[in-house]
């Protein structure tokens, strides 16, 4: 996989998604997103972050352009798309009588590997995420957090150049949050383009190269964490008065003082 | 921890390799379970074959199976034209209903889905009733085939209507199940109407049909259902991994590259064909399409590479046991097998529910 940071990889232009004639994403264009980048999608609830991921994974009908290295993601054959994009929805169902290894293997069908190679690759992913001890446990025997890491294993196991993760840390304790974000960071450093929805701005600022602030279906701001996470953005987008402190080693603290006088724009 | 390179691009620890060995053992255990169930189903079919109200003993029956010439003409007819078709048809009907049931449960994401709950059986019964009570049926069929032909057309029609409703209303799996229940109730109401106006003879015939019976088994029926199974099963097997993916939700399956709409459509077509043929040949049979897959799921999990064959053999076993019970419960009387499937299926289903509840 290419690890160059000079060639634009994922280009999204004028992407529009509507549910029942109500636009959820309106004419959304993004700066070129590159292999090797970890991109955090942030913004209030119901502003279109998950919809953007679902549109790129072609799970909702969308118009506009989404191209990866010149190939049209919106028109690519399904199997080729599955090899290009690893999508992780918010949680795994607990009712399926499958164990974690089986769930991971199921996600790998588009890779069409020989059985033994597929099993080794799946096991390697579980080890990388630190859930190899859960490999033979069934989904209904896992906690919500463990299921979430298993879901991440499914996305990673496909070894696709683009990873789209929908709130991969939302049900995790601090230790697992760190482990997941560290794994995601390493994947990006290894040449994947990782786009992840995060609600925790401190986590986004700590790990992401770029922040995309989505507000009401449009790109409100983008840039490095220092550039994108500002008191003004928090007031306009989230409707809160807050202080932002950028500490050493790229850490950012967001201290909420209370609701802004004016509601979000 | 020692780490061992197993593939140029993949490194797995020795503990990981041990886990993979455990997984291989699990796979072999599942294969063993399917084989064991198959042996039990064959043993049950053999018991079915040697039991019956006639005076033909077990030894004579077994000898007659391998050397038909050792029997008198009457015994040969009983063995080869009555008992063997019944035993074989019981196994085939069980296989067909269970395969239809497991595919329906998976594609609709509903553990209660089966030909019975989706209105297929009621619609088939309505078709049969039209033939029995009013003599109305598919043109071109003689009296002997009018009832099964009608039942088949109505069962298939019910599932096509279900598809049509689902497509026009862009219904999800839950709505599809509700549509199925609606069709079942509508067919049931019309069936009651026909029962109300039926003559005494027709009513008796109809009640017997709706109870499900293997008494009409012959080699033509066996051939028909075998053909349907031979045509549909390879496609089910091929779809096994995609069906497993569907158990994790539509979005996930789609993101794995599965064409969910096409998978669902063809699985429903296969299930329709299997259920409609089985119900047309033996009448309304409940529980097998529901209990067979649940039993299999409990034994081998939901990797469909094992769940599909396990469901098929569980269905065969249940139906064959029901056939034995239908012959032996009341000595000298051949009870409708539909009653026996409920008698066999109900306790098994209760055990499954309570075990599942306890596990949680």
XYZ file of C-alpha atoms in Angstrom:
625
model
C 0.000 0.000 0.000
C 1.248 3.451 -0.819
C 2.239 5.601 2.131
C 2.869 8.760 0.164
C 1.418 11.914 1.638
C 1.543 13.894 -1.562
C -1.135 12.309 -3.745
C -4.738 13.199 -2.970
C -6.506 9.900 -2.251
C -10.103 10.321 -1.191
C -11.943 13.184 -2.834
C -15.471 14.031 -1.784
C -17.308 16.721 -3.725
C -20.904 17.934 -3.591
C -22.040 14.840 -1.698
C -25.765 15.011 -0.962
C -27.864 12.542 1.023
C -31.565 12.940 1.734
C -33.969 10.960 3.899
C -37.584 11.339 2.793
C -36.809 14.523 0.886
C -35.057 16.022 3.922
C -31.388 16.716 3.187
C -29.073 15.199 5.816
C -25.889 16.007 3.962
C -26.159 18.999 1.682
C -23.631 19.493 -1.077
C -20.784 18.443 1.198
C -17.247 18.810 -0.113
C -14.138 17.783 1.826
C -10.477 18.587 1.392
C -8.525 15.696 -0.169
C -7.949 13.002 2.455
C -4.706 11.081 2.213
C -3.415 7.607 3.018
C -1.607 7.750 6.351
C -4.061 10.228 7.859
C -6.242 9.717 10.889
C -9.234 11.997 10.392
C -11.757 12.652 13.169
C -15.329 13.593 12.259
C -16.795 15.660 15.072
C -19.999 17.598 15.577
C -23.225 17.500 17.600
C -25.672 14.602 17.392
C -27.694 14.173 14.196
C -25.583 16.476 12.054
C -24.689 13.884 9.420
C -21.382 12.382 10.619
C -22.566 8.781 10.539
C -24.505 9.476 7.362
C -21.294 10.657 5.689
C -19.608 7.349 6.576
C -22.648 5.371 5.425
C -22.748 7.298 2.157
C -19.064 6.556 1.510
C -19.695 2.868 2.329
C -22.700 3.085 -0.034
C -25.214 2.051 2.599
C -27.436 5.031 1.823
C -28.109 6.446 -1.646
C -26.020 9.541 -2.305
C -25.384 11.875 -5.197
C -22.237 13.833 -5.937
C -18.704 12.554 -6.142
C -16.624 10.281 -3.948
C -13.441 9.103 -5.637
C -10.574 7.026 -4.324
C -7.421 7.273 -6.438
C -9.563 8.246 -9.388
C -12.095 5.401 -8.958
C -15.721 6.281 -8.395
C -16.707 4.807 -5.008
C -20.383 5.465 -5.701
C -20.344 3.248 -8.806
C -17.700 0.645 -7.944
C -18.808 -3.068 -7.904
C -19.830 -4.185 -4.384
C -16.960 -6.670 -3.960
C -14.365 -4.093 -5.048
C -15.913 -1.555 -2.652
C -15.690 -4.111 0.195
C -11.981 -4.490 -0.555
C -11.514 -0.698 -0.616
C -13.535 0.319 2.436
C -13.675 -1.301 5.854
C -16.777 0.088 7.557
C -17.531 -0.318 11.240
C -21.112 0.467 12.289
C -21.795 1.436 15.869
C -22.256 -2.007 17.474
C -22.455 -5.749 16.819
C -25.731 -7.582 17.456
C -25.624 -9.815 20.521
C -28.213 -12.300 19.323
C -26.113 -14.025 16.652
C -24.774 -17.394 17.869
C -21.285 -16.776 16.487
C -17.956 -16.452 18.235
C -15.548 -13.540 17.793
C -13.247 -15.472 15.454
C -16.192 -16.488 13.251
C -17.463 -12.928 13.186
C -14.033 -11.716 12.076
C -13.752 -14.438 9.425
C -17.211 -13.566 8.110
C -16.024 -10.027 7.422
C -13.149 -11.285 5.299
C -15.107 -12.970 2.514
C -14.316 -10.265 -0.052
C -10.582 -10.989 0.374
C -11.148 -14.561 -0.879
C -8.106 -15.966 0.955
C -7.417 -19.693 1.397
C -8.997 -20.946 4.653
C -5.804 -21.317 6.714
C -4.406 -17.965 5.606
C -7.733 -16.330 6.410
C -7.752 -17.824 9.915
C -4.194 -16.672 10.585
C -4.948 -13.165 9.372
C -8.084 -13.003 11.546
C -6.185 -14.229 14.603
C -3.427 -11.681 13.994
C -6.036 -8.898 14.024
C -7.548 -10.153 17.292
C -4.089 -10.230 18.843
C -3.338 -6.739 17.620
C -6.511 -5.498 19.338
C -5.793 -7.521 22.488
C -8.971 -9.603 22.258
C -7.368 -12.898 21.203
C -8.529 -14.386 24.525
C -12.116 -13.692 23.414
C -11.703 -15.467 20.056
C -13.844 -18.470 21.006
C -16.386 -16.505 23.053
C -19.828 -15.985 21.555
C -21.210 -12.490 21.025
C -23.905 -12.991 23.652
C -21.172 -13.699 26.217
C -19.383 -10.377 25.619
C -19.818 -7.002 27.257
C -20.854 -4.038 25.119
C -17.265 -2.783 25.062
C -15.869 -6.159 24.035
C -18.419 -6.372 21.242
C -17.316 -2.946 20.076
C -13.679 -4.033 19.847
C -14.817 -7.189 18.002
C -16.638 -4.911 15.555
C -13.428 -2.979 15.030
C -11.634 -6.280 14.361
C -14.160 -6.931 11.571
C -13.346 -3.614 9.929
C -9.586 -4.062 10.248
C -9.527 -7.706 9.136
C -10.520 -6.727 5.631
C -7.181 -4.942 5.174
C -8.845 -2.275 3.074
C -6.981 0.985 2.417
C -9.839 3.118 3.822
C -11.300 2.510 7.274
C -14.553 4.194 8.276
C -15.234 3.862 11.991
C -18.453 5.023 13.593
C -17.753 5.900 17.234
C -15.282 3.072 17.884
C -14.712 4.150 21.500
C -18.208 5.104 22.648
C -18.766 2.069 24.931
C -15.169 1.571 26.064
C -13.408 2.176 29.351
C -10.284 4.359 29.377
C -7.835 1.495 28.961
C -9.710 0.052 25.955
C -10.203 3.536 24.513
C -6.466 3.988 24.562
C -5.865 0.551 23.031
C -8.351 1.133 20.226
C -7.067 4.614 19.403
C -3.476 3.405 19.529
C -4.349 0.600 17.075
C -6.183 3.021 14.824
C -3.224 5.426 14.936
C -0.841 2.598 13.983
C -3.110 1.625 11.097
C -2.963 5.184 9.820
C 0.800 5.292 10.287
C 0.949 2.054 8.286
C -0.650 3.759 5.298
C -4.394 3.370 5.829
C -6.702 6.334 5.600
C -8.784 6.184 8.785
C -11.882 8.338 9.141
C -13.569 8.009 12.508
C -16.560 9.621 14.176
C -15.616 10.726 17.681
C -17.701 12.555 20.242
C -14.832 13.050 22.663
C -13.013 16.156 21.404
C -10.028 15.573 23.683
C -9.604 12.102 22.236
C -9.960 13.504 18.716
C -7.374 16.192 19.408
C -4.953 13.716 20.957
C -4.961 11.150 18.166
C -6.164 12.705 14.911
C -4.110 14.510 12.292
C -7.140 16.318 10.988
C -10.470 17.299 12.397
C -13.545 17.729 10.211
C -16.319 19.571 12.012
C -19.679 18.623 10.511
C -22.612 20.829 11.358
C -26.098 20.553 9.889
C -24.892 18.389 7.047
C -22.112 20.726 5.987
C -18.422 21.070 6.642
C -18.143 23.820 9.233
C -14.388 23.733 9.809
C -11.395 21.565 9.110
C -7.725 21.489 9.940
C -5.378 20.400 12.672
C -6.909 19.912 16.130
C -5.485 23.284 17.271
C -6.996 25.041 14.279
C -10.373 23.311 14.324
C -11.209 23.044 18.027
C -11.724 26.599 19.186
C -14.071 28.343 21.656
C -15.740 30.040 18.712
C -16.418 26.704 16.966
C -17.764 25.213 20.226
C -20.090 28.185 20.674
C -21.373 28.151 17.084
C -21.637 24.404 16.518
C -22.296 22.914 19.960
C -23.939 25.944 21.588
C -21.651 25.955 24.632
C -19.276 28.441 26.181
C -15.960 26.644 26.628
C -12.278 27.163 27.141
C -9.774 25.222 25.053
C -6.323 24.601 26.454
C -3.646 23.089 24.276
C -1.149 21.326 26.556
C 2.153 19.598 25.919
C 2.484 16.631 23.461
C -0.475 17.810 21.432
C -3.011 17.226 24.246
C -6.071 19.410 24.268
C -8.433 20.102 27.153
C -11.935 21.355 26.554
C -13.538 22.881 29.640
C -17.246 23.523 29.283
C -18.483 26.571 31.236
C -22.137 26.310 30.280
C -24.619 26.829 27.461
C -23.967 29.727 25.125
C -26.374 32.624 25.298
C -27.424 32.089 21.727
C -28.403 28.580 20.565
C -26.185 26.876 17.937
C -26.228 28.608 14.583
C 5.704 -14.642 24.532
C 7.183 -16.609 21.663
C 5.961 -15.387 18.350
C 5.915 -17.528 15.302
C 5.778 -16.400 11.688
C 3.203 -18.477 9.849
C 2.725 -16.541 6.693
C 4.892 -13.922 5.001
C 2.490 -11.138 5.966
C 0.990 -12.503 9.193
C 2.532 -13.125 12.576
C 0.515 -14.994 15.184
C 1.642 -15.959 18.683
C 1.785 -19.579 19.782
C -1.217 -18.897 22.018
C -3.034 -17.653 18.913
C -2.082 -20.801 17.034
C -3.453 -22.843 19.941
C -6.717 -20.921 19.693
C -6.850 -21.677 15.974
C -6.317 -25.362 16.753
C -9.230 -25.118 19.190
C -11.291 -23.567 16.394
C -10.379 -26.425 14.031
C -11.452 -28.879 16.727
C -14.749 -26.987 17.077
C -15.293 -27.335 13.329
C -14.623 -31.078 13.472
C -16.959 -31.377 16.461
C -19.685 -29.685 14.453
C -19.088 -31.992 11.503
C -19.293 -34.920 13.911
C -22.588 -33.631 15.306
C -24.072 -33.313 11.820
C -22.901 -36.861 11.048
C -24.400 -38.136 14.317
C -27.722 -36.431 13.582
C -27.660 -37.969 10.115
C -27.137 -41.439 11.611
C -30.002 -40.831 14.054
C -32.254 -39.675 11.205
C -31.388 -42.773 9.173
C -32.002 -44.981 12.214
C -35.350 -43.275 12.733
C -36.214 -43.746 9.056
C -35.358 -47.435 9.374
C -37.583 -47.689 12.471
C -40.305 -45.949 10.494
C -39.820 -48.481 7.708
C -40.099 -51.546 9.941
C -43.075 -50.296 11.950
C -46.665 -50.296 10.850
C -50.098 -51.763 11.537
C -49.608 -54.798 9.243
C -48.343 -58.089 10.644
C -45.020 -57.759 8.786
C -42.268 -58.230 11.383
C -39.002 -56.360 11.721
C -36.874 -59.246 10.395
C -39.140 -59.795 7.379
C -39.197 -56.099 6.641
C -35.411 -55.802 6.748
C -34.994 -58.935 4.636
C -37.545 -57.618 2.164
C -35.599 -54.375 1.858
C -32.572 -56.157 0.469
C -34.310 -59.145 -1.125
C -37.786 -58.262 -2.294
C -38.212 -61.746 -3.776
C -38.255 -63.281 -0.280
C -41.689 -61.770 0.384
C -45.134 -62.559 -0.870
C -46.808 -60.131 -3.261
C -48.956 -58.516 -0.586
C -46.038 -57.988 1.758
C -43.942 -56.626 -1.108
C -46.598 -54.043 -1.876
C -46.838 -53.028 1.793
C -43.086 -52.700 2.056
C -42.190 -51.089 -1.256
C -45.330 -49.149 -2.088
C -46.458 -48.056 1.368
C -43.827 -48.199 4.107
C -40.719 -47.247 2.164
C -42.274 -44.221 0.377
C -43.708 -43.058 3.719
C -40.342 -43.392 5.505
C -38.455 -41.665 2.684
C -41.057 -38.927 2.197
C -41.028 -38.187 5.956
C -37.273 -37.615 5.792
C -37.544 -35.471 2.656
C -40.428 -33.352 4.011
C -38.481 -32.767 7.220
C -35.420 -31.720 5.233
C -37.439 -29.375 3.010
C -39.396 -27.703 5.827
C -36.312 -27.246 8.012
C -34.230 -25.815 5.171
C -37.079 -23.458 4.261
C -37.415 -22.529 7.950
C -33.752 -21.787 8.590
C -33.398 -19.673 5.454
C -36.556 -17.735 6.304
C -35.375 -17.148 9.870
C -32.034 -15.838 8.651
C -33.219 -13.579 5.857
C -36.031 -12.154 7.967
C -33.933 -11.914 11.121
C -36.829 -13.483 12.980
C -36.533 -16.687 14.998
C -40.258 -17.369 14.575
C -40.264 -17.248 10.790
C -41.153 -20.515 9.058
C -43.597 -21.602 6.337
C -46.337 -21.960 8.964
C -45.989 -18.498 10.512
C -45.576 -16.750 7.142
C -48.975 -17.904 5.942
C -47.660 -20.446 3.430
C -49.325 -23.398 5.106
C -52.681 -21.625 5.529
C -52.597 -20.553 1.892
C -51.814 -24.094 0.777
C -54.708 -25.320 2.915
C -56.992 -22.749 1.258
C -55.901 -23.998 -2.170
C -56.554 -27.581 -1.117
C -59.949 -26.627 0.308
C -61.007 -24.985 -2.952
C -60.212 -28.241 -4.752
C -61.811 -30.492 -2.146
C -64.948 -28.468 -1.385
C -65.707 -26.684 -4.656
C -63.698 -28.763 -7.127
C -62.061 -25.549 -8.312
C -58.436 -25.890 -9.224
C -55.539 -25.600 -11.601
C -56.730 -26.636 -15.080
C -55.174 -29.717 -16.634
C -54.779 -31.778 -13.468
C -56.796 -34.930 -12.820
C -58.614 -35.417 -9.537
C -55.687 -37.151 -7.807
C -53.340 -34.233 -8.427
C -55.859 -31.394 -8.205
C -55.478 -30.946 -4.427
C -51.642 -30.913 -4.272
C -51.418 -28.779 -7.429
C -53.833 -26.251 -5.959
C -52.012 -26.282 -2.624
C -48.690 -25.707 -4.380
C -50.012 -22.821 -6.480
C -51.592 -21.137 -3.438
C -48.516 -21.612 -1.248
C -46.243 -20.225 -3.923
C -48.775 -17.466 -4.634
C -48.732 -16.471 -0.951
C -44.965 -16.093 -0.993
C -45.020 -14.185 -4.273
C -47.657 -11.872 -2.804
C -45.395 -11.450 0.197
C -42.527 -10.470 -2.096
C -44.747 -8.115 -4.051
C -45.988 -6.385 -0.894
C -42.441 -6.157 0.419
C -41.190 -4.602 -2.817
C -44.015 -2.144 -3.327
C -43.881 -0.973 0.290
C -40.094 -1.237 0.531
C -40.735 -3.314 3.633
C -38.003 -4.421 5.977
C -37.849 -7.922 7.449
C -40.193 -7.066 10.348
C -42.908 -5.734 8.051
C -42.448 -8.782 5.833
C -43.235 -11.053 8.796
C -46.325 -8.952 9.591
C -47.446 -9.221 5.952
C -46.954 -12.995 6.215
C -49.081 -13.181 9.338
C -51.775 -11.086 7.619
C -51.793 -13.406 4.597
C -52.013 -16.381 6.950
C -55.010 -14.933 8.790
C -56.763 -14.004 5.539
C -56.257 -17.506 4.153
C -57.403 -18.963 7.483
C -60.607 -16.922 7.403
C -61.413 -18.007 3.844
C -60.649 -21.603 4.804
C -63.146 -21.362 7.672
C -65.730 -20.049 5.231
C -65.183 -23.035 2.947
C -65.378 -25.401 5.924
C -68.681 -23.766 6.861
C -70.244 -24.477 3.455
C -68.544 -27.858 2.873
C -70.430 -31.131 2.711
C -69.760 -33.657 5.453
C -67.534 -35.791 3.212
C -65.566 -32.841 1.918
C -65.177 -31.484 5.430
C -63.760 -34.767 6.673
C -61.343 -34.906 3.747
C -60.323 -31.316 4.344
C -59.751 -31.760 8.071
C -57.598 -34.806 7.334
C -55.584 -32.788 4.779
C -55.033 -29.849 7.099
C -53.749 -32.204 9.800
C -50.955 -33.298 7.488
C -50.566 -36.885 6.423
C -47.954 -39.122 4.870
C -50.619 -41.620 3.833
C -50.560 -40.300 0.258
C -46.841 -41.005 -0.079
C -45.777 -42.695 -3.295
C -42.657 -42.750 -5.441
C -43.900 -39.871 -7.604
C -44.143 -37.655 -4.497
C -40.732 -38.834 -3.366
C -39.260 -38.083 -6.809
C -40.831 -34.615 -6.920
C -39.550 -33.521 -3.533
C -36.121 -35.072 -4.168
C -35.876 -33.061 -7.383
C -36.751 -29.811 -5.570
C -34.194 -30.518 -2.839
C -31.498 -31.439 -5.358
C -32.121 -28.193 -7.228
C -32.285 -25.873 -4.202
C -29.749 -27.269 -1.733
C -26.557 -26.508 -3.708
C -27.634 -22.864 -3.983
C -28.302 -22.725 -0.242
C -24.881 -24.225 0.492
C -23.245 -21.676 -1.830
C -24.971 -18.825 -0.005
C -23.911 -20.120 3.437
C -21.217 -17.533 4.214
C -23.347 -14.680 2.927
C -26.244 -15.872 5.094
C -23.911 -15.890 8.102
C -22.948 -12.311 7.281
C -26.642 -11.374 7.166
C -27.032 -12.508 10.795
C -24.813 -9.540 11.716
C -27.204 -7.063 10.126
C -27.903 -5.704 6.655
C -25.363 -2.872 6.851
C -22.528 -5.134 7.876
C -23.350 -7.742 5.247
C -23.499 -5.024 2.572
C -20.176 -3.607 3.700
C -18.670 -7.112 3.333
C -19.673 -6.998 -0.346
C -22.878 -9.051 -0.014
C -25.751 -8.069 -2.296
C -28.334 -8.306 0.493
C -31.435 -7.701 -1.643
C -30.476 -10.422 -4.112
C -29.523 -12.833 -1.318
C -32.859 -12.260 0.397
C -34.861 -12.631 -2.822
C -33.250 -15.938 -3.870
C -33.361 -17.385 -0.366
C -37.080 -16.613 -0.252
C -37.558 -18.191 -3.698
C -35.777 -21.361 -2.512
C -37.731 -21.448 0.747
C -40.993 -20.902 -1.144
C -40.317 -23.736 -3.539
C -39.347 -26.131 -0.751
C -42.224 -25.227 1.565
C -44.863 -25.124 -1.176
C -43.862 -28.537 -2.536
C -43.672 -30.159 0.915
C -47.008 -28.749 2.070
C -48.685 -29.615 -1.227
C -47.634 -33.249 -0.912
C -48.350 -33.929 2.764
C -50.608 -31.114 3.958
C -50.091 -28.708 6.818
C -47.145 -29.689 9.002
C -46.242 -27.364 11.852
C -43.207 -27.097 14.114
C -40.659 -28.908 11.922
C -39.656 -25.730 10.060
C -39.426 -23.925 13.394
C -37.915 -26.494 15.745
C -35.444 -28.138 13.329
C -33.402 -24.932 12.795
C -33.560 -24.007 16.506
C -32.280 -27.428 17.505
C -29.479 -27.140 14.956
C -28.595 -23.616 16.095
C -28.245 -24.803 19.654
C -25.937 -27.621 18.582
C -23.691 -25.975 15.965
C -24.193 -22.203 16.285
C -24.974 -19.905 13.376
C -22.098 -20.405 10.997
C -24.381 -21.389 8.129
C -21.799 -23.763 6.664
C -22.858 -26.020 9.550
C -26.256 -24.580 10.467
C -27.822 -25.378 7.076
C -26.861 -29.086 6.974
C -27.564 -29.468 10.703
C -31.051 -27.957 10.258
C -31.741 -30.265 7.338
C -30.848 -33.403 9.304
C -32.669 -32.166 12.438
C -35.778 -31.616 10.303
C -35.415 -35.106 8.811
C -34.991 -36.625 12.283
C -37.985 -34.798 13.790
C -40.286 -35.615 10.890
C -39.184 -39.232 10.810
C -39.731 -39.589 14.563
C -43.151 -37.995 14.131
C -43.937 -40.558 11.446
C -42.956 -43.412 13.792
C -45.092 -41.926 16.571
C -48.046 -41.448 14.208
C -47.941 -45.204 13.551
C -47.249 -46.468 17.039
C -48.975 -44.103 19.482
C -52.373 -45.696 18.956
C -51.757 -49.327 17.911
C -53.398 -50.211 14.610
C -54.233 -46.590 13.769
C -52.279 -44.344 11.401
C -52.599 -40.939 13.071
C -52.168 -37.790 10.895
C -48.492 -36.953 11.072
C -49.205 -33.241 11.615
C -50.525 -34.116 15.090
C -47.392 -36.125 15.821
C -45.030 -33.329 14.697
C -46.687 -31.080 17.252
C -46.414 -33.797 19.888
C -42.691 -34.214 19.098
C -41.968 -30.564 18.366
C -43.700 -28.958 21.321
C -41.604 -30.545 24.109
C -38.407 -30.078 22.083
C -39.290 -26.434 21.536
C -40.037 -25.898 25.226
C -36.680 -27.429 26.173
C -34.944 -25.175 23.638
C -36.652 -22.060 24.991
C -35.892 -22.846 28.640
C -32.232 -23.754 27.876
C -31.821 -20.545 25.922
C -33.418 -18.559 28.721
C -31.149 -20.226 31.306
C -28.023 -19.488 29.233
C -28.816 -15.814 29.290
